[in-house]
PDB file of C-alpha atoms in Angstrom:
ATOM      1  CA  ASP B 390     109.635 122.213  66.294  1.00  0.00           C
ATOM      2  CA  ARG B 391     109.773 121.402  70.133  1.00  0.00           C
ATOM      3  CA  ARG B 392     113.391 120.509  70.247  1.00  0.00           C
ATOM      4  CA  GLU B 393     114.328 123.575  68.550  1.00  0.00           C
ATOM      5  CA  ARG B 394     112.444 125.808  71.163  1.00  0.00           C
ATOM      6  CA  LEU B 395     113.826 123.689  74.124  1.00  0.00           C
ATOM      7  CA  GLU B 396     117.392 124.316  72.719  1.00  0.00           C
ATOM      8  CA  VAL B 397     116.715 128.052  71.974  1.00  0.00           C
ATOM      9  CA  ALA B 398     115.281 128.371  75.719  1.00  0.00           C
ATOM     10  CA  HIS B 399     118.240 126.760  76.971  1.00  0.00           C
ATOM     11  CA  GLN B 400     120.772 128.771  75.181  1.00  0.00           C
ATOM     12  CA  GLN B 401     118.837 131.940  76.222  1.00  0.00           C
ATOM     13  CA  LEU B 402     119.007 130.690  79.951  1.00  0.00           C
ATOM     14  CA  GLU B 403     122.781 130.159  79.668  1.00  0.00           C
ATOM     15  CA  ALA B 404     123.182 133.575  78.118  1.00  0.00           C
ATOM     16  CA  MET B 405     121.359 135.068  81.047  1.00  0.00           C
ATOM     17  CA  VAL B 406     123.580 133.456  83.572  1.00  0.00           C
ATOM     18  CA  GLY B 407     126.644 133.620  81.649  1.00  0.00           C
ATOM     19  CA  ARG B 408     127.899 130.047  81.791  1.00  0.00           C
ATOM     20  CA  ALA B 409     127.082 126.520  80.297  1.00  0.00           C
ATOM     21  CA  LEU B 410     124.133 124.732  82.113  1.00  0.00           C
ATOM     22  CA  PRO B 411     123.343 121.209  82.187  1.00  0.00           C
ATOM     23  CA  GLN B 412     120.498 119.996  79.802  1.00  0.00           C
ATOM     24  CA  LEU B 413     118.017 119.803  82.588  1.00  0.00           C
ATOM     25  CA  HIS B 414     114.958 118.895  80.205  1.00  0.00           C
ATOM     26  CA  ARG B 415     117.003 115.954  78.937  1.00  0.00           C
ATOM     27  CA  LEU B 416     118.273 114.896  82.255  1.00  0.00           C
ATOM     28  CA  TRP B 417     114.823 115.016  83.652  1.00  0.00           C
ATOM     29  CA  GLN B 418     113.666 112.768  80.840  1.00  0.00           C
ATOM     30  CA  VAL B 419     116.335 110.217  81.298  1.00  0.00           C
ATOM     31  CA  SER B 420     115.516 110.237  85.135  1.00  0.00           C
ATOM     32  CA  TRP B 421     112.139 108.577  84.173  1.00  0.00           C
ATOM     33  CA  ASN B 422     112.580 105.035  85.334  1.00  0.00           C
ATOM     34  CA  ILE B 423     110.099 102.332  84.761  1.00  0.00           C
ATOM     35  CA  VAL B 424     109.234 100.207  87.778  1.00  0.00           C
ATOM     36  CA  LEU B 425     108.989  96.695  86.475  1.00  0.00           C
ATOM     37  CA  GLU B 426     107.104  95.441  89.520  1.00  0.00           C
ATOM     38  CA  ASN B 427     104.427  98.006  88.862  1.00  0.00           C
ATOM     39  CA  VAL B 428     104.080  97.157  85.291  1.00  0.00           C
ATOM     40  CA  ASP B 429     103.739  93.545  86.420  1.00  0.00           C
ATOM     41  CA  LEU B 430     100.976  94.728  89.022  1.00  0.00           C
ATOM     42  CA  LEU B 431      99.271  96.573  86.087  1.00  0.00           C
ATOM     43  CA  HIS B 432      99.270  93.531  83.914  1.00  0.00           C
ATOM     44  CA  SER B 433      97.592  91.586  86.720  1.00  0.00           C
ATOM     45  CA  LEU B 434      95.137  94.308  87.602  1.00  0.00           C
ATOM     46  CA  HIS B 435      94.131  95.397  84.106  1.00  0.00           C
ATOM     47  CA  PRO B 436      91.936  92.499  83.394  1.00  0.00           C
ATOM     48  CA  LEU B 437      89.946  93.135  86.470  1.00  0.00           C
ATOM     49  CA  TYR B 438      89.845  96.810  86.886  1.00  0.00           C
ATOM     50  CA  LYS B 439      89.582  99.954  84.736  1.00  0.00           C
ATOM     51  CA  ILE B 440      92.860 101.948  85.088  1.00  0.00           C
ATOM     52  CA  ALA B 441      93.407 105.490  84.470  1.00  0.00           C
ATOM     53  CA  LEU B 442      96.809 107.393  84.363  1.00  0.00           C
ATOM     54  CA  LEU B 443      96.349 110.775  85.608  1.00  0.00           C
ATOM     55  CA  SER B 444      99.570 112.946  85.346  1.00  0.00           C
ATOM     56  CA  ASN B 445     100.733 116.591  85.562  1.00  0.00           C
ATOM     57  CA  ALA B 446     102.915 115.847  82.642  1.00  0.00           C
ATOM     58  CA  SER B 447     103.466 117.219  79.069  1.00  0.00           C
ATOM     59  CA  PRO B 448     101.802 115.516  76.072  1.00  0.00           C
ATOM     60  CA  PHE B 449     105.107 113.629  75.450  1.00  0.00           C
ATOM     61  CA  LEU B 450     103.964 111.179  78.143  1.00  0.00           C
ATOM     62  CA  GLU B 451     101.643 109.336  75.602  1.00  0.00           C
ATOM     63  CA  THR B 452     104.551 108.922  73.350  1.00  0.00           C
ATOM     64  CA  ARG B 453     106.549 107.556  76.225  1.00  0.00           C
ATOM     65  CA  LEU B 454     103.805 105.051  77.165  1.00  0.00           C
ATOM     66  CA  ARG B 455     103.650 103.707  73.485  1.00  0.00           C
ATOM     67  CA  ARG B 456     107.473 103.561  73.266  1.00  0.00           C
ATOM     68  CA  LEU B 457     107.699 101.540  76.597  1.00  0.00           C
ATOM     69  CA  ASN B 458     104.646  99.481  75.145  1.00  0.00           C
ATOM     70  CA  ILE B 459     102.615  99.969  78.249  1.00  0.00           C
ATOM     71  CA  HIS B 460      99.922 102.190  76.904  1.00  0.00           C
ATOM     72  CA  GLN B 461      97.466  99.412  76.394  1.00  0.00           C
ATOM     73  CA  LEU B 462      97.507  98.942  80.145  1.00  0.00           C
ATOM     74  CA  PHE B 463      95.439 102.211  80.690  1.00  0.00           C
ATOM     75  CA  ASP B 464      91.734 102.545  79.782  1.00  0.00           C
ATOM     76  CA  ALA B 465      92.173 106.259  80.063  1.00  0.00           C
ATOM     77  CA  VAL B 466      95.113 108.690  80.124  1.00  0.00           C
ATOM     78  CA  VAL B 467      94.452 112.077  81.416  1.00  0.00           C
ATOM     79  CA  ILE B 468      97.539 114.604  81.081  1.00  0.00           C
ATOM     80  CA  SER B 469      97.170 117.995  82.603  1.00  0.00           C
ATOM     81  CA  ALA B 470      98.904 119.821  79.746  1.00  0.00           C
ATOM     82  CA  VAL B 471      96.236 118.292  77.366  1.00  0.00           C
ATOM     83  CA  VAL B 472      93.130 118.944  79.246  1.00  0.00           C
ATOM     84  CA  GLN B 473      94.235 122.394  80.719  1.00  0.00           C
ATOM     85  CA  MET B 474      93.881 121.533  84.190  1.00  0.00           C
ATOM     86  CA  ALA B 475      96.191 119.992  86.819  1.00  0.00           C
ATOM     87  CA  LYS B 476      96.289 118.261  90.093  1.00  0.00           C
ATOM     88  CA  PRO B 477      95.164 119.168  92.720  1.00  0.00           C
ATOM     89  CA  ASP B 478      92.118 120.820  90.859  1.00  0.00           C
ATOM     90  CA  PRO B 479      89.106 118.668  91.816  1.00  0.00           C
ATOM     91  CA  ARG B 480      87.943 118.713  88.264  1.00  0.00           C
ATOM     92  CA  ILE B 481      90.782 116.723  86.859  1.00  0.00           C
ATOM     93  CA  TYR B 482      90.188 113.783  89.242  1.00  0.00           C
ATOM     94  CA  GLN B 483      86.438 113.820  88.268  1.00  0.00           C
ATOM     95  CA  LEU B 484      87.514 113.860  84.613  1.00  0.00           C
ATOM     96  CA  ALA B 485      89.560 110.638  85.192  1.00  0.00           C
ATOM     97  CA  ALA B 486      86.685 108.994  86.742  1.00  0.00           C
ATOM     98  CA  ASP B 487      84.374 110.048  83.888  1.00  0.00           C
ATOM     99  CA  ARG B 488      86.711 108.727  81.296  1.00  0.00           C
ATOM    100  CA  LEU B 489      86.520 105.334  83.065  1.00  0.00           C
ATOM    101  CA  GLY B 490      82.791 105.584  83.422  1.00  0.00           C
ATOM    102  CA  LEU B 491      82.954 105.451  87.210  1.00  0.00           C
ATOM    103  CA  SER B 492      81.954 107.579  90.036  1.00  0.00           C
ATOM    104  CA  VAL B 493      84.774 109.018  91.918  1.00  0.00           C
ATOM    105  CA  GLN B 494      83.653 106.850  95.121  1.00  0.00           C
ATOM    106  CA  GLU B 495      84.453 103.845  92.843  1.00  0.00           C
ATOM    107  CA  CYS B 496      88.134 104.816  92.296  1.00  0.00           C
ATOM    108  CA  VAL B 497      91.215 104.198  94.233  1.00  0.00           C
ATOM    109  CA  TYR B 498      93.841 106.956  93.513  1.00  0.00           C
ATOM    110  CA  ILE B 499      97.580 106.353  93.985  1.00  0.00           C
ATOM    111  CA  ASP B 500     100.140 109.257  94.152  1.00  0.00           C
ATOM    112  CA  ASP B 501     103.500 109.711  95.573  1.00  0.00           C
ATOM    113  CA  ALA B 502     102.592 113.491  96.258  1.00  0.00           C
ATOM    114  CA  GLU B 503     100.749 113.863  99.538  1.00  0.00           C
ATOM    115  CA  PRO B 504      98.794 116.975  98.482  1.00  0.00           C
ATOM    116  CA  PHE B 505      97.549 115.223  95.370  1.00  0.00           C
ATOM    117  CA  VAL B 506      96.401 112.243  97.481  1.00  0.00           C
ATOM    118  CA  ALA B 507      94.585 114.670  99.679  1.00  0.00           C
ATOM    119  CA  ALA B 508      92.832 116.320  96.905  1.00  0.00           C
ATOM    120  CA  ALA B 509      91.627 112.830  95.629  1.00  0.00           C
ATOM    121  CA  ARG B 510      90.283 112.030  99.006  1.00  0.00           C
ATOM    122  CA  GLN B 511      88.343 115.378  99.017  1.00  0.00           C
ATOM    123  CA  VAL B 512      86.616 114.646  95.913  1.00  0.00           C
ATOM    124  CA  GLY B 513      85.571 111.251  97.253  1.00  0.00           C
ATOM    125  CA  MET B 514      88.141 108.889  96.071  1.00  0.00           C
ATOM    126  CA  GLN B 515      89.947 106.309  98.087  1.00  0.00           C
ATOM    127  CA  ALA B 516      93.514 107.461  97.900  1.00  0.00           C
ATOM    128  CA  ILE B 517      96.846 105.820  98.600  1.00  0.00           C
ATOM    129  CA  HIS B 518     100.119 107.727  99.232  1.00  0.00           C
ATOM    130  CA  TYR B 519     102.664 105.630  97.573  1.00  0.00           C
ATOM    131  CA  GLY B 520     106.233 106.082  98.856  1.00  0.00           C
ATOM    132  CA  ILE B 521     108.203 104.733  95.839  1.00  0.00           C
ATOM    133  CA  ARG B 522     111.271 106.244  96.847  1.00  0.00           C
ATOM    134  CA  GLN B 523     110.863 104.681 100.318  1.00  0.00           C
ATOM    135  CA  GLY B 524     110.737 101.297  98.828  1.00  0.00           C
ATOM    136  CA  GLU B 525     106.930 100.832  99.537  1.00  0.00           C
ATOM    137  CA  ASP B 526     105.180  97.931  98.017  1.00  0.00           C
ATOM    138  CA  LEU B 527     102.291  99.031  95.786  1.00  0.00           C
ATOM    139  CA  ALA B 528     100.649  95.671  95.716  1.00  0.00           C
ATOM    140  CA  SER B 529     100.577  95.431  99.556  1.00  0.00           C
ATOM    141  CA  LEU B 530      99.181  99.178  99.779  1.00  0.00           C
ATOM    142  CA  LEU B 531      96.374  98.202  97.617  1.00  0.00           C
ATOM    143  CA  VAL B 532      95.469  95.029  99.629  1.00  0.00           C
ATOM    144  CA  GLN B 533      95.408  97.253 102.697  1.00  0.00           C
ATOM    145  CA  GLN B 534      92.840  99.428 100.769  1.00  0.00           C
ATOM    146  CA  GLY B 535      90.755  96.312 100.248  1.00  0.00           C
ATOM    147  CA  VAL B 536      91.885  95.785  96.714  1.00  0.00           C
ATOM    148  CA  PRO B 537      92.469  92.137  95.934  1.00  0.00           C
ATOM    149  CA  VAL B 538      95.797  91.639  94.249  1.00  0.00           C
ATOM    150  CA  LYS B 539      96.935  88.273  93.197  1.00  0.00           C
ATOM    151  CA  GLY B 540     100.296  87.065  94.956  1.00  0.00           C
ATOM    152  CA  ALA B 541     100.058  90.221  97.410  1.00  0.00           C
ATOM    153  CA  GLN B 542      99.735  89.695 101.088  1.00  0.00           C
ATOM    154  CA  LEU B 543      98.981  91.963 104.123  1.00  0.00           C
ATOM    155  CA  ASP B 544     102.003  92.596 106.250  1.00  0.00           C
ATOM    156  CA  LEU B 545     100.595  91.673 109.756  1.00  0.00           C
ATOM    157  CA  SER B 546     104.023  92.668 111.326  1.00  0.00           C
ATOM    158  CA  ASN B 547     103.461  96.403 110.332  1.00  0.00           C
ATOM    159  CA  PRO B 548     100.654  97.989 112.418  1.00  0.00           C
ATOM    160  CA  SER B 549     100.246 100.900 109.878  1.00  0.00           C
ATOM    161  CA  SER B 550      99.217  98.134 107.420  1.00  0.00           C
ATOM    162  CA  GLN B 551      96.261  97.025 109.242  1.00  0.00           C
TER     163      GLN B 551
END
């Protein structure tokens, strides 16, 4: 079972370094926080747009989406560990578009990692670098990209938003 393998790997790592170590995998999983504003945004966008989730995550992500009761907000979920390719491989962006039944040119890709945003642009997607840790507002970024979002407004005081 997966938990046993993780525990054995952790014990082996502790034996190698000769001391107790924090359970990093568990800490990493606990650190996943859901951004409620973005869930609300998904609810408002989903009836109007096809939405895919493209992630360099483990297959556990699908279970997490179901536990959080947000799996139904995605028309396609592409997980690198499942499809055996990962961002920034151009094929994974094409696969996400294909699973939505869209061309890459019809897609807007959002990521917090600039290299993945650049890769999406290279395959022909519109792409948004979303600095979630910098407090950026995703709805406003979508509006700047020309995607109408109910309740979002373009910030005319910010020159980078025009």
